[in-house]
Short mmCIF file of C-alpha atoms and ligand atoms in Angstrom, two decimals:
data_model
loop_
_atom_site.label_atom_id
_atom_site.label_comp_id
_atom_site.label_asym_id
_atom_site.label_seq_id
_atom_site.Cartn_x
_atom_site.Cartn_y
_atom_site.Cartn_z
CA MET J 103 8.99 -3.28 -18.05
CA ILE J 104 9.12 0.60 -17.04
CA ASP J 105 9.55 2.91 -20.34
CA GLN J 106 11.09 6.02 -19.60
CA ALA J 107 8.06 8.26 -20.42
CA LEU J 108 5.09 7.00 -18.43
CA ASP J 109 8.56 7.01 -15.74
CA ALA J 110 8.36 10.65 -16.22
CA ARG J 111 5.03 10.88 -16.29
CA ILE J 112 4.87 8.50 -12.49
CA SER J 113 6.99 12.19 -11.50
CA VAL J 114 4.70 15.00 -13.33
CA ALA J 115 1.84 12.53 -10.78
CA ALA J 116 3.23 12.37 -7.95
CA GLN J 117 4.25 15.83 -7.26
CA SER J 118 0.89 17.38 -8.83
CA LEU J 119 -0.29 14.66 -5.41
CA HIS J 120 2.27 16.79 -2.85
CA ARG J 121 -0.13 18.65 -1.51
CA ALA J 122 -2.65 16.13 -1.07
CA ARG J 123 -3.82 14.78 2.67
CA ARG J 124 -7.19 12.31 1.61
CA ILE J 125 -6.49 10.01 -1.02
CA VAL J 126 -8.58 7.78 -2.09
CA ALA J 127 -7.59 4.19 -3.86
CA PHE J 128 -10.78 2.66 -6.16
CA THR J 129 -10.05 -0.70 -7.20
CA GLY J 130 -11.30 -3.49 -9.35
CA ALA J 131 -10.37 -7.01 -10.95
CA GLY J 132 -6.50 -5.26 -12.08
CA VAL J 133 -5.14 -4.69 -9.53
CA SER J 134 -5.04 -8.82 -8.17
CA THR J 135 -4.12 -9.36 -11.82
CA GLU J 136 -0.32 -9.81 -10.80
CA SER J 137 -1.26 -12.07 -7.69
CA GLY J 138 -2.91 -14.18 -9.86
CA ILE J 139 -6.11 -13.71 -9.74
CA PRO J 140 -7.27 -13.08 -13.70
CA ASP J 141 -9.75 -10.13 -14.03
CA PHE J 142 -12.84 -10.46 -15.84
CA ARG J 143 -12.14 -10.91 -19.35
CA SER J 144 -8.70 -12.59 -19.66
CA PRO J 145 -9.30 -15.34 -21.14
CA GLY J 146 -9.41 -18.80 -19.94
CA GLY J 147 -9.52 -17.17 -16.45
CA VAL J 148 -11.99 -18.85 -14.31
CA TRP J 149 -14.88 -16.56 -15.30
CA THR J 150 -15.18 -17.01 -18.22
CA ARG J 151 -14.92 -20.53 -18.41
CA TYR J 152 -19.34 -20.80 -16.68
CA GLN J 153 -21.70 -18.30 -16.54
CA PRO J 154 -22.56 -15.59 -14.45
CA VAL J 155 -25.89 -16.23 -11.76
CA MET J 156 -27.72 -14.10 -11.38
CA TYR J 157 -28.72 -13.55 -8.10
CA ASP J 158 -33.00 -14.54 -8.60
CA ASP J 159 -31.94 -17.78 -10.36
CA PHE J 160 -29.91 -18.58 -7.25
CA VAL J 161 -33.07 -18.21 -4.31
CA ARG J 162 -34.95 -19.89 -7.19
CA SER J 163 -33.35 -22.93 -8.63
CA GLU J 164 -31.69 -25.77 -7.72
CA GLN J 165 -29.37 -26.53 -10.63
CA ALA J 166 -28.65 -22.41 -10.75
CA ARG J 167 -26.98 -23.14 -6.73
CA ARG J 168 -25.36 -26.20 -8.44
CA GLN J 169 -23.14 -23.97 -11.28
CA TYR J 170 -23.47 -21.29 -9.14
CA TRP J 171 -20.84 -23.16 -6.49
CA ALA J 172 -19.14 -25.79 -9.74
CA MET J 173 -17.12 -22.38 -10.43
CA ARG J 174 -17.04 -20.93 -6.85
CA ARG J 175 -15.48 -24.31 -6.06
CA GLU J 176 -12.25 -23.87 -8.75
CA LEU J 177 -12.92 -19.50 -8.32
CA TYR J 178 -11.43 -20.73 -4.22
CA PRO J 179 -8.00 -22.17 -4.81
CA VAL J 180 -7.26 -19.72 -6.44
CA ILE J 181 -8.49 -16.40 -4.43
CA ALA J 182 -6.76 -18.21 -1.90
CA ALA J 183 -3.22 -19.24 -2.84
CA ALA J 184 -3.07 -15.35 -4.22
CA ARG J 185 -0.11 -12.64 -1.53
CA PRO J 186 -0.72 -9.25 -2.62
CA ASN J 187 1.39 -7.82 -5.05
CA GLY J 188 3.65 -4.67 -5.40
CA ALA J 189 0.49 -2.30 -5.67
CA HIS J 190 -1.26 -3.19 -3.06
CA LEU J 191 1.64 -3.18 -0.25
CA ALA J 192 2.06 0.54 -1.40
CA LEU J 193 -1.33 1.51 -0.85
CA ALA J 194 -0.65 -0.41 2.53
CA ARG J 195 2.72 1.79 2.37
CA LEU J 196 0.34 4.80 1.58
CA GLU J 197 -1.89 3.52 4.54
CA GLN J 198 1.89 4.55 6.57
CA ILE J 199 2.43 7.92 5.52
CA GLY J 200 -0.67 8.67 6.53
CA ARG J 201 -2.00 10.21 2.69
CA LEU J 202 -4.50 7.48 1.81
CA ASP J 203 -8.39 7.79 3.09
CA ALA J 204 -9.82 4.62 1.63
CA VAL J 205 -9.38 1.52 -0.53
CA ILE J 206 -12.62 1.37 -2.33
CA THR J 207 -12.88 -1.83 -3.94
CA GLN J 208 -14.38 -3.85 -6.35
CA ASN J 209 -12.88 -7.69 -5.81
CA ILE J 210 -13.85 -9.97 -3.04
CA ASP J 211 -10.30 -11.48 -2.36
CA GLY J 212 -9.14 -9.85 0.47
CA LEU J 213 -5.59 -8.86 -0.72
CA HIS J 214 -5.78 -5.28 0.56
CA GLN J 215 -6.42 -6.35 4.00
CA LEU J 216 -4.16 -8.82 3.84
CA ALA J 217 -1.19 -6.30 2.70
CA GLY J 218 -2.05 -4.60 5.58
CA ASN J 219 -4.77 -1.83 4.84
CA THR J 220 -6.59 -1.70 7.67
CA GLU J 221 -10.25 -3.04 7.55
CA ASP J 222 -11.99 -0.71 8.93
CA ARG J 223 -9.92 1.42 5.58
CA VAL J 224 -11.20 -1.25 3.02
CA ILE J 225 -14.93 -0.92 1.23
CA GLU J 226 -15.50 -3.34 -0.02
CA LEU J 227 -18.14 -2.18 -2.36
CA HIS J 228 -18.73 -6.25 -4.33
CA GLY J 229 -18.06 -8.03 -1.47
CA THR J 230 -16.22 -10.51 -0.29
CA ASN J 231 -15.44 -14.37 -0.91
CA ARG J 232 -13.81 -14.75 2.29
CA TYR J 233 -17.06 -15.78 4.27
CA ALA J 234 -20.16 -17.54 2.83
CA VAL J 235 -23.95 -16.41 4.45
CA CYS J 236 -27.01 -18.11 4.60
CA LEU J 237 -29.70 -16.89 3.37
CA GLY J 238 -31.76 -17.18 5.77
CA CYS J 239 -30.62 -16.72 9.11
CA GLN J 240 -27.47 -14.81 7.64
CA GLU J 241 -25.73 -17.89 9.91
CA GLU J 242 -21.48 -16.32 7.61
CA TYR J 243 -19.99 -19.48 7.11
CA PRO J 244 -15.89 -19.31 6.83
CA MET J 245 -14.88 -19.97 2.86
CA ALA J 246 -12.45 -22.95 4.07
CA SER J 247 -14.85 -24.79 5.86
CA ILE J 248 -17.83 -24.52 2.96
CA GLN J 249 -14.95 -25.62 -0.19
CA VAL J 250 -14.61 -28.04 2.11
CA LEU J 251 -17.46 -30.12 2.20
CA LEU J 252 -17.67 -28.74 -1.91
CA GLU J 253 -14.20 -30.82 -2.10
CA ALA J 254 -16.45 -33.73 -0.32
CA GLY J 255 -18.43 -34.37 -2.57
CA GLU J 256 -22.10 -31.48 -1.51
CA ALA J 257 -23.01 -30.20 -4.49
CA VAL J 258 -24.99 -27.63 -2.80
CA PRO J 259 -24.41 -26.04 0.46
CA THR J 260 -27.10 -25.05 3.52
CA CYS J 261 -26.92 -23.94 6.44
CA ASN J 262 -26.79 -26.01 9.34
CA GLY J 263 -28.78 -24.63 11.41
CA CYS J 264 -32.26 -23.31 10.19
CA GLY J 265 -31.70 -25.46 6.54
CA GLY J 266 -31.71 -22.29 3.76
CA ALA J 267 -29.33 -21.33 1.21
CA ILE J 268 -25.05 -20.09 1.38
CA LYS J 269 -24.14 -18.49 -0.63
CA ALA J 270 -20.87 -16.51 -0.69
CA ALA J 271 -20.86 -12.91 0.98
CA THR J 272 -19.82 -11.61 -2.75
CA VAL J 273 -22.71 -9.09 -5.08
CA SER J 274 -23.60 -11.22 -7.49
CA PHE J 275 -25.35 -9.87 -10.74
CA GLY J 276 -28.83 -8.45 -9.69
CA GLN J 277 -28.63 -8.51 -6.33
CA GLN J 278 -28.34 -5.01 -4.64
CA MET J 279 -24.99 -3.18 -3.35
CA PRO J 280 -24.74 -3.19 0.19
CA LYS J 281 -25.91 -0.03 0.97
CA ARG J 282 -23.69 1.13 4.27
CA GLU J 283 -21.21 1.18 1.92
CA MET J 284 -22.15 2.33 -1.47
CA GLU J 285 -22.80 5.62 0.92
CA GLU J 286 -19.71 5.44 2.89
CA ALA J 287 -18.25 5.36 -0.85
CA ILE J 288 -19.52 7.91 -2.38
CA ARG J 289 -19.22 10.15 1.22
CA ARG J 290 -15.45 9.19 0.74
CA ALA J 291 -15.03 9.79 -3.45
CA CYS J 292 -16.41 13.44 -2.55
CA ALA J 293 -14.29 14.48 -0.13
CA CYS J 294 -11.22 13.35 -0.65
CA ASP J 295 -8.53 15.44 -2.05
CA ALA J 296 -7.46 12.77 -4.79
CA MET J 297 -8.22 9.59 -6.61
CA ILE J 298 -6.37 7.08 -8.20
CA CYS J 299 -8.03 3.95 -10.07
CA ILE J 300 -6.60 1.36 -9.83
CA GLY J 301 -7.13 -1.98 -12.85
CA SER J 302 -11.18 -1.43 -12.83
CA SER J 303 -12.46 -0.90 -16.95
CA LEU J 304 -14.35 1.39 -15.03
CA ILE J 305 -17.59 0.99 -17.51
CA VAL J 306 -18.89 -1.10 -14.41
CA TYR J 307 -22.12 0.61 -13.07
CA PRO J 308 -23.16 2.03 -10.01
CA ALA J 309 -18.92 1.90 -9.18
CA ALA J 310 -17.66 3.11 -11.92
CA ASP J 311 -19.17 7.06 -11.11
CA LEU J 312 -17.37 7.07 -8.03
CA PRO J 313 -14.05 8.72 -9.46
CA ALA J 314 -16.87 11.29 -11.46
CA LEU J 315 -18.05 12.51 -8.19
CA ALA J 316 -14.43 12.99 -7.31
CA LYS J 317 -13.89 14.73 -9.57
CA ARG J 318 -16.84 17.45 -9.72
CA ALA J 319 -16.12 17.98 -6.27
CA GLY J 320 -12.27 19.03 -7.54
CA ALA J 321 -10.41 16.33 -6.63
CA LEU J 322 -7.31 15.18 -7.99
CA LEU J 323 -7.90 11.74 -10.22
CA ILE J 324 -5.39 9.48 -11.52
CA ILE J 325 -5.64 6.11 -13.56
CA VAL J 326 -3.15 2.81 -13.75
CA ASN J 327 -4.66 0.34 -15.96
CA ARG J 328 -3.36 -0.74 -18.38
CA ASP J 329 -5.73 -0.82 -21.49
CA PRO J 330 -7.73 2.25 -22.20
CA THR J 331 -10.64 2.62 -19.42
CA GLY J 332 -14.12 4.72 -20.15
CA LEU J 333 -13.17 7.67 -18.28
CA ASP J 334 -9.28 8.56 -19.93
CA ASP J 335 -10.63 12.15 -21.29
CA TRP J 336 -11.23 13.11 -17.73
CA ALA J 337 -8.23 12.17 -15.77
CA ASP J 338 -5.73 14.61 -14.57
CA HIS J 339 -3.41 11.81 -15.10
CA VAL J 340 -3.25 8.82 -17.03
CA LEU J 341 -0.62 6.39 -16.48
CA ARG J 342 -1.24 2.83 -18.93
CA GLY J 343 1.13 0.05 -17.69
CA GLN J 344 1.20 -2.55 -14.72
CA ALA J 345 -0.32 -1.72 -11.84
CA GLY J 346 2.45 -3.66 -9.67
CA GLU J 347 5.45 -1.85 -11.39
CA ILE J 348 3.56 2.08 -11.23
CA LEU J 349 1.94 2.19 -6.92
CA PRO J 350 5.15 1.04 -5.81
CA LEU J 351 7.27 4.59 -7.44
CA LEU J 352 4.09 6.60 -8.12
CA VAL J 353 3.22 5.96 -4.10
CA GLU J 354 7.04 6.14 -3.05
CA ARG J 355 7.29 10.30 -5.63
CA THR J 356 3.92 11.32 -3.04
CA ALA J 357 5.76 10.49 0.08
CA LEU J 358 9.20 12.28 -0.96
CA SER J 359 7.13 15.08 -2.67
P1 LIG H 288 -12.88 -5.53 -15.13
O1 LIG H 288 -12.15 -6.86 -15.39
O2 LIG H 288 -13.45 -4.69 -15.79
O3 LIG H 288 -11.17 -4.78 -15.64
C1 LIG H 288 -10.11 -4.65 -15.16
C2 LIG H 288 -8.76 -3.93 -16.22
O4 LIG H 288 -7.83 -3.98 -15.15
C3 LIG H 288 -9.25 -3.92 -17.36
O5 LIG H 288 -9.11 -2.45 -17.93
C4 LIG H 288 -7.55 -4.50 -18.06
O6 LIG H 288 -6.46 -3.74 -18.83
C5 LIG H 288 -7.01 -3.86 -16.34
N1 LIG H 288 -5.39 -4.92 -15.72
C6 LIG H 288 -5.67 -6.46 -16.22
N2 LIG H 288 -4.78 -6.39 -15.24
C7 LIG H 288 -3.81 -5.01 -14.86
C8 LIG H 288 -2.70 -5.09 -14.76
N3 LIG H 288 -1.97 -6.31 -14.26
N4 LIG H 288 -2.08 -3.97 -13.52
C9 LIG H 288 -3.24 -3.00 -14.48
N5 LIG H 288 -3.96 -2.85 -14.67
C10 LIG H 288 -4.54 -4.56 -14.99
O7 LIG H 288 -12.05 -5.34 -13.55
P2 LIG H 288 -13.88 -4.62 -13.09
O8 LIG H 288 -13.61 -3.71 -13.85
O9 LIG H 288 -13.05 -4.55 -11.76
O10 LIG H 288 -15.00 -5.12 -13.46
C11 LIG H 288 -15.04 -6.67 -12.62
C12 LIG H 288 -15.92 -6.95 -12.20
O11 LIG H 288 -15.46 -8.63 -11.27
C13 LIG H 288 -15.57 -6.53 -10.56
O12 LIG H 288 -16.99 -5.57 -10.49
C14 LIG H 288 -15.52 -7.73 -9.68
O13 LIG H 288 -16.31 -7.39 -8.89
C15 LIG H 288 -15.39 -8.96 -10.13
N6 LIG H 288 -13.89 -9.32 -9.72
C16 LIG H 288 -12.87 -9.29 -9.19
C17 LIG H 288 -11.85 -10.59 -8.38
C18 LIG H 288 -11.24 -9.96 -7.86
O14 LIG H 288 -11.78 -9.38 -6.44
N7 LIG H 288 -9.75 -10.12 -7.64
C19 LIG H 288 -10.98 -10.24 -9.88
C20 LIG H 288 -12.56 -10.66 -11.56
C21 LIG H 288 -13.36 -9.93 -11.55
#
């Protein structure tokens, strides 16, 4: 529910966006909770029931790969069933009306593309769960086909071609951030005239540096989040609440302004 005070703050934020033509959205797990994918810290979510597997452990240990794929097997149906919510759809609308430069996302769920943002405007900093990749020969496998193997009892899928270890095309803890995507994200953050951060606690580095970069380069900074974030004091507007409710209003009022 949007109360009157928040509604008024959304209108003020929309007015300040009226001249922005290169808006960058920076999204985290909170943009997808209303689609049924729990964020990192919500109790009971699939992420909280498994110890994250470090990249080096995945490469070295069969036991770690078993643990990794047991978690992925549970995660896949949650992501496969998820549909874009009002926040994703509002960002697709922002692109349609020619005001969105890019969506930089920490998410791996592919919901921005499903909502209608064009592939080359979505920069996935933490990779994607839509496919898996062989660490030996880089062969790619749709995650749906890997899920069939897991459900048939295969604990650790391996590459058909070279026998190498297969891993989701996501960035694990201890794994290098993708160079091309990071460079592109920094370039877009420095060139935007407004950045809207949605559903991120803004404490996971290096990705959380991007809003600070944008702000230092002169961009307007708007934060839409349920809880306080690490950068609230820096922001021009902080809209606290559900992204799926706030974003459609913010985008509609921006389109009219
Ligand atoms: P985070 O869990 O640290 O923070 C999520 C933030 O979203 C919280 O501050 C919370 O208050 C807010 N939030 C939750 N629901 C919201 C809603 N409906 N509306 C507005 N705000 C809401 O997430 P993070 O900063 O993205 O970092 C966690 C990492 O975990 C990410 O980098 C990502 O790779 C990974 N992850 C991805 C997914 C996904 O792809 N959907 C889900 C969980 C975790």
